[in-house]
Amino acid sequence: MYEVEFFDGSKQALSANVIAENLFASVDEEGHRHLLLDSIVGFRKDGDTIAKEDVFVVSSNGTNRRVETTKGWQINIQWKDGSTTWSKLKDVPDSYPV
């Protein structure tokens, strides 16, 4: 038996077989670890966002067009293993398509 400490600080005694099963379940046949997205628990701006006065640009035909960008936005992702990380919003759609 091994004493395992989880991300939340709790501890539990687990056998080597249970630990090995969980390790093998979290990696693919090449040994790469994959995390499954559980939920989005927060968001924030990092100071690099577009200012309100710069949200619209004039297109070549003279009409105002809204700038569509995720620049400067981050989201806090909770993973299935219970951990959380901040990720740039621009990186998330490609990695975790809906």
Short mmCIF file of N, CA and C in Angstrom, two decimals:
data_model
loop_
_atom_site.label_atom_id
_atom_site.label_comp_id
_atom_site.label_asym_id
_atom_site.label_seq_id
_atom_site.Cartn_x
_atom_site.Cartn_y
_atom_site.Cartn_z
N MET A 1 0.84 -1.19 0.00
CA MET A 1 0.00 0.00 0.00
C MET A 1 0.88 1.25 0.00
N TYR A 2 0.40 2.24 -0.74
CA TYR A 2 1.10 3.51 -0.84
C TYR A 2 0.15 4.63 -0.43
N GLU A 3 0.70 5.61 0.27
CA GLU A 3 -0.11 6.77 0.64
C GLU A 3 0.01 7.79 -0.49
N VAL A 4 -1.14 8.17 -1.07
CA VAL A 4 -1.19 9.09 -2.20
C VAL A 4 -1.84 10.38 -1.75
N GLU A 5 -1.19 11.52 -2.09
CA GLU A 5 -1.77 12.82 -1.78
C GLU A 5 -2.36 13.40 -3.06
N PHE A 6 -3.63 13.82 -3.01
CA PHE A 6 -4.34 14.37 -4.15
C PHE A 6 -4.17 15.87 -4.22
N PHE A 7 -4.61 16.48 -5.34
CA PHE A 7 -4.47 17.92 -5.55
C PHE A 7 -5.15 18.73 -4.45
N ASP A 8 -6.25 18.22 -3.90
CA ASP A 8 -6.98 18.96 -2.86
C ASP A 8 -6.37 18.81 -1.48
N GLY A 9 -5.25 18.04 -1.38
CA GLY A 9 -4.56 17.87 -0.10
C GLY A 9 -4.97 16.63 0.67
N SER A 10 -6.05 15.98 0.26
CA SER A 10 -6.47 14.76 0.96
C SER A 10 -5.51 13.62 0.64
N LYS A 11 -5.44 12.65 1.52
CA LYS A 11 -4.55 11.50 1.36
C LYS A 11 -5.35 10.22 1.46
N GLN A 12 -4.89 9.20 0.71
CA GLN A 12 -5.57 7.92 0.72
C GLN A 12 -4.55 6.82 0.45
N ALA A 13 -4.73 5.67 1.09
CA ALA A 13 -3.86 4.53 0.86
C ALA A 13 -4.38 3.76 -0.36
N LEU A 14 -3.49 3.55 -1.35
CA LEU A 14 -3.87 2.83 -2.57
C LEU A 14 -2.85 1.73 -2.86
N SER A 15 -3.34 0.65 -3.44
CA SER A 15 -2.44 -0.45 -3.81
C SER A 15 -1.71 -0.10 -5.10
N ALA A 16 -0.62 -0.81 -5.36
CA ALA A 16 0.18 -0.58 -6.57
C ALA A 16 -0.66 -0.83 -7.82
N ASN A 17 -1.55 -1.83 -7.78
CA ASN A 17 -2.38 -2.15 -8.94
C ASN A 17 -3.32 -0.99 -9.29
N VAL A 18 -3.93 -0.38 -8.29
CA VAL A 18 -4.84 0.74 -8.53
C VAL A 18 -4.07 1.92 -9.11
N ILE A 19 -2.89 2.20 -8.58
CA ILE A 19 -2.07 3.30 -9.08
C ILE A 19 -1.67 3.03 -10.54
N ALA A 20 -1.23 1.80 -10.83
CA ALA A 20 -0.83 1.45 -12.20
C ALA A 20 -2.01 1.56 -13.17
N GLU A 21 -3.18 1.09 -12.78
CA GLU A 21 -4.36 1.18 -13.64
C GLU A 21 -4.67 2.63 -13.99
N ASN A 22 -4.58 3.50 -13.01
CA ASN A 22 -4.85 4.92 -13.25
C ASN A 22 -3.79 5.56 -14.14
N LEU A 23 -2.55 5.17 -13.97
CA LEU A 23 -1.49 5.70 -14.83
C LEU A 23 -1.69 5.25 -16.27
N PHE A 24 -1.99 3.97 -16.47
CA PHE A 24 -2.19 3.47 -17.83
C PHE A 24 -3.44 4.06 -18.47
N ALA A 25 -4.46 4.36 -17.68
CA ALA A 25 -5.70 4.94 -18.22
C ALA A 25 -5.51 6.39 -18.64
N SER A 26 -4.49 7.07 -18.13
CA SER A 26 -4.31 8.49 -18.43
C SER A 26 -3.28 8.75 -19.53
N VAL A 27 -2.70 7.69 -20.12
CA VAL A 27 -1.74 7.87 -21.21
C VAL A 27 -2.14 7.01 -22.40
N ASP A 28 -1.71 7.42 -23.60
CA ASP A 28 -1.99 6.61 -24.78
C ASP A 28 -0.88 5.59 -24.98
N GLU A 29 -0.95 4.84 -26.09
CA GLU A 29 0.03 3.77 -26.32
C GLU A 29 1.45 4.28 -26.53
N GLU A 30 1.60 5.58 -26.81
CA GLU A 30 2.92 6.16 -26.97
C GLU A 30 3.42 6.86 -25.70
N GLY A 31 2.62 6.79 -24.63
CA GLY A 31 3.02 7.38 -23.36
C GLY A 31 2.66 8.84 -23.19
N HIS A 32 1.87 9.41 -24.12
CA HIS A 32 1.46 10.80 -24.00
C HIS A 32 0.25 10.92 -23.08
N ARG A 33 0.30 11.89 -22.21
CA ARG A 33 -0.79 12.11 -21.25
C ARG A 33 -1.86 13.00 -21.86
N HIS A 34 -3.11 12.60 -21.71
CA HIS A 34 -4.23 13.39 -22.22
C HIS A 34 -5.13 13.79 -21.06
N LEU A 35 -5.42 15.08 -20.98
CA LEU A 35 -6.34 15.56 -19.96
C LEU A 35 -7.69 15.85 -20.60
N LEU A 36 -8.74 15.47 -19.93
CA LEU A 36 -10.08 15.73 -20.43
C LEU A 36 -10.65 16.95 -19.74
N LEU A 37 -11.17 17.86 -20.53
CA LEU A 37 -11.76 19.08 -20.01
C LEU A 37 -13.06 18.75 -19.29
N ASP A 38 -13.19 19.25 -18.07
CA ASP A 38 -14.41 19.03 -17.29
C ASP A 38 -15.32 20.24 -17.42
N SER A 39 -14.80 21.43 -17.12
CA SER A 39 -15.62 22.64 -17.22
C SER A 39 -14.72 23.87 -17.25
N ILE A 40 -15.32 24.99 -17.64
CA ILE A 40 -14.65 26.28 -17.60
C ILE A 40 -15.13 26.97 -16.33
N VAL A 41 -14.20 27.31 -15.44
CA VAL A 41 -14.57 27.84 -14.13
C VAL A 41 -14.30 29.32 -13.95
N GLY A 42 -13.70 29.96 -14.96
CA GLY A 42 -13.46 31.39 -14.84
C GLY A 42 -12.85 31.96 -16.10
N PHE A 43 -12.75 33.28 -16.14
CA PHE A 43 -12.12 33.97 -17.26
C PHE A 43 -11.52 35.27 -16.74
N ARG A 44 -10.55 35.81 -17.52
CA ARG A 44 -9.93 37.07 -17.14
C ARG A 44 -9.29 37.70 -18.38
N LYS A 45 -9.01 39.02 -18.26
CA LYS A 45 -8.27 39.74 -19.30
C LYS A 45 -6.84 39.91 -18.80
N ASP A 46 -5.88 39.81 -19.70
CA ASP A 46 -4.49 39.94 -19.28
C ASP A 46 -3.90 41.33 -19.57
N GLY A 47 -4.75 42.29 -19.94
CA GLY A 47 -4.27 43.64 -20.20
C GLY A 47 -3.88 43.88 -21.65
N ASP A 48 -3.96 42.84 -22.48
CA ASP A 48 -3.58 42.95 -23.88
C ASP A 48 -4.80 42.95 -24.79
N THR A 49 -5.98 43.19 -24.23
CA THR A 49 -7.22 43.18 -25.00
C THR A 49 -7.37 44.45 -25.82
N ILE A 50 -8.26 44.40 -26.78
CA ILE A 50 -8.53 45.57 -27.63
C ILE A 50 -9.37 46.57 -26.85
N ALA A 51 -9.00 47.85 -26.93
CA ALA A 51 -9.75 48.90 -26.25
C ALA A 51 -11.10 49.10 -26.92
N LYS A 52 -12.08 49.59 -26.14
CA LYS A 52 -13.44 49.78 -26.66
C LYS A 52 -13.46 50.68 -27.89
N GLU A 53 -12.61 51.70 -27.91
CA GLU A 53 -12.62 52.61 -29.05
C GLU A 53 -12.04 51.98 -30.32
N ASP A 54 -11.35 50.83 -30.18
CA ASP A 54 -10.76 50.15 -31.33
C ASP A 54 -11.52 48.90 -31.75
N VAL A 55 -12.71 48.70 -31.21
CA VAL A 55 -13.49 47.49 -31.49
C VAL A 55 -13.98 47.45 -32.93
N PHE A 56 -14.27 48.62 -33.52
CA PHE A 56 -14.76 48.68 -34.89
C PHE A 56 -13.68 49.26 -35.81
N VAL A 57 -13.58 48.69 -37.00
CA VAL A 57 -12.68 49.20 -38.02
C VAL A 57 -13.50 49.49 -39.27
N VAL A 58 -13.00 50.37 -40.10
CA VAL A 58 -13.67 50.70 -41.35
C VAL A 58 -13.13 49.76 -42.43
N SER A 59 -14.03 49.02 -43.07
CA SER A 59 -13.62 48.08 -44.11
C SER A 59 -13.32 48.83 -45.41
N SER A 60 -12.84 48.11 -46.41
CA SER A 60 -12.45 48.75 -47.68
C SER A 60 -13.62 49.41 -48.40
N ASN A 61 -14.85 48.94 -48.16
CA ASN A 61 -16.01 49.56 -48.82
C ASN A 61 -16.63 50.67 -47.97
N GLY A 62 -16.00 51.01 -46.85
CA GLY A 62 -16.44 52.14 -46.04
C GLY A 62 -17.40 51.81 -44.91
N THR A 63 -17.75 50.55 -44.70
CA THR A 63 -18.66 50.19 -43.61
C THR A 63 -17.87 49.83 -42.35
N ASN A 64 -18.51 50.08 -41.21
CA ASN A 64 -17.88 49.70 -39.94
C ASN A 64 -18.04 48.20 -39.75
N ARG A 65 -16.95 47.57 -39.34
CA ARG A 65 -16.95 46.13 -39.09
C ARG A 65 -16.35 45.88 -37.71
N ARG A 66 -17.01 45.02 -36.95
CA ARG A 66 -16.52 44.69 -35.61
C ARG A 66 -15.31 43.77 -35.72
N VAL A 67 -14.29 44.05 -34.94
CA VAL A 67 -13.09 43.21 -34.90
C VAL A 67 -13.40 41.98 -34.05
N GLU A 68 -13.25 40.81 -34.64
CA GLU A 68 -13.48 39.57 -33.91
C GLU A 68 -12.13 38.98 -33.49
N THR A 69 -11.87 38.97 -32.20
CA THR A 69 -10.59 38.49 -31.70
C THR A 69 -10.74 37.97 -30.27
N THR A 70 -9.86 37.08 -29.91
CA THR A 70 -9.81 36.59 -28.53
C THR A 70 -8.53 37.08 -27.85
N LYS A 71 -7.84 37.99 -28.48
CA LYS A 71 -6.57 38.50 -27.96
C LYS A 71 -6.75 39.06 -26.55
N GLY A 72 -5.90 38.61 -25.64
CA GLY A 72 -5.91 39.12 -24.28
C GLY A 72 -6.84 38.42 -23.32
N TRP A 73 -7.62 37.46 -23.78
CA TRP A 73 -8.56 36.75 -22.91
C TRP A 73 -8.00 35.38 -22.54
N GLN A 74 -8.18 35.02 -21.28
CA GLN A 74 -7.77 33.70 -20.78
C GLN A 74 -8.96 33.06 -20.08
N ILE A 75 -8.99 31.72 -20.09
CA ILE A 75 -10.03 31.01 -19.35
C ILE A 75 -9.39 30.03 -18.38
N ASN A 76 -10.06 29.82 -17.27
CA ASN A 76 -9.60 28.89 -16.25
C ASN A 76 -10.32 27.57 -16.49
N ILE A 77 -9.59 26.53 -16.84
CA ILE A 77 -10.15 25.23 -17.18
C ILE A 77 -9.98 24.27 -16.02
N GLN A 78 -11.07 23.60 -15.66
CA GLN A 78 -10.98 22.52 -14.67
C GLN A 78 -10.95 21.21 -15.44
N TRP A 79 -9.94 20.40 -15.15
CA TRP A 79 -9.75 19.12 -15.82
C TRP A 79 -10.45 18.01 -15.05
N LYS A 80 -10.66 16.88 -15.71
CA LYS A 80 -11.34 15.73 -15.09
C LYS A 80 -10.58 15.22 -13.87
N ASP A 81 -9.26 15.46 -13.82
CA ASP A 81 -8.49 15.00 -12.66
C ASP A 81 -8.59 15.96 -11.47
N GLY A 82 -9.34 17.07 -11.63
CA GLY A 82 -9.55 18.02 -10.54
C GLY A 82 -8.64 19.22 -10.57
N SER A 83 -7.59 19.20 -11.39
CA SER A 83 -6.68 20.34 -11.46
C SER A 83 -7.28 21.43 -12.33
N THR A 84 -6.75 22.66 -12.17
CA THR A 84 -7.19 23.78 -12.99
C THR A 84 -5.98 24.49 -13.57
N THR A 85 -6.14 25.04 -14.78
CA THR A 85 -5.07 25.80 -15.42
C THR A 85 -5.68 26.98 -16.17
N TRP A 86 -4.89 28.05 -16.29
CA TRP A 86 -5.28 29.20 -17.11
C TRP A 86 -4.72 28.97 -18.50
N SER A 87 -5.57 29.12 -19.53
CA SER A 87 -5.16 28.94 -20.92
C SER A 87 -5.61 30.15 -21.73
N LYS A 88 -4.83 30.48 -22.75
CA LYS A 88 -5.23 31.55 -23.65
C LYS A 88 -6.45 31.09 -24.43
N LEU A 89 -7.44 31.95 -24.53
CA LEU A 89 -8.68 31.59 -25.21
C LEU A 89 -8.44 31.19 -26.66
N LYS A 90 -7.45 31.79 -27.31
CA LYS A 90 -7.16 31.48 -28.70
C LYS A 90 -6.70 30.03 -28.89
N ASP A 91 -6.13 29.42 -27.85
CA ASP A 91 -5.61 28.05 -27.95
C ASP A 91 -6.67 26.99 -27.68
N VAL A 92 -7.72 27.34 -27.00
CA VAL A 92 -8.69 26.34 -26.55
C VAL A 92 -9.55 25.74 -27.65
N PRO A 93 -10.13 26.50 -28.59
CA PRO A 93 -11.00 25.88 -29.60
C PRO A 93 -10.31 24.82 -30.45
N ASP A 94 -9.03 25.01 -30.75
CA ASP A 94 -8.31 24.03 -31.56
C ASP A 94 -8.02 22.75 -30.78
N SER A 95 -7.78 22.89 -29.48
CA SER A 95 -7.44 21.74 -28.66
C SER A 95 -8.65 20.97 -28.16
N TYR A 96 -9.75 21.67 -27.95
CA TYR A 96 -10.95 21.07 -27.35
C TYR A 96 -12.18 21.47 -28.15
N PRO A 97 -12.31 20.96 -29.39
CA PRO A 97 -13.45 21.39 -30.21
C PRO A 97 -14.76 20.94 -29.62
N VAL A 98 -15.80 21.75 -29.84
CA VAL A 98 -17.14 21.43 -29.33
C VAL A 98 -17.86 20.57 -30.34
#
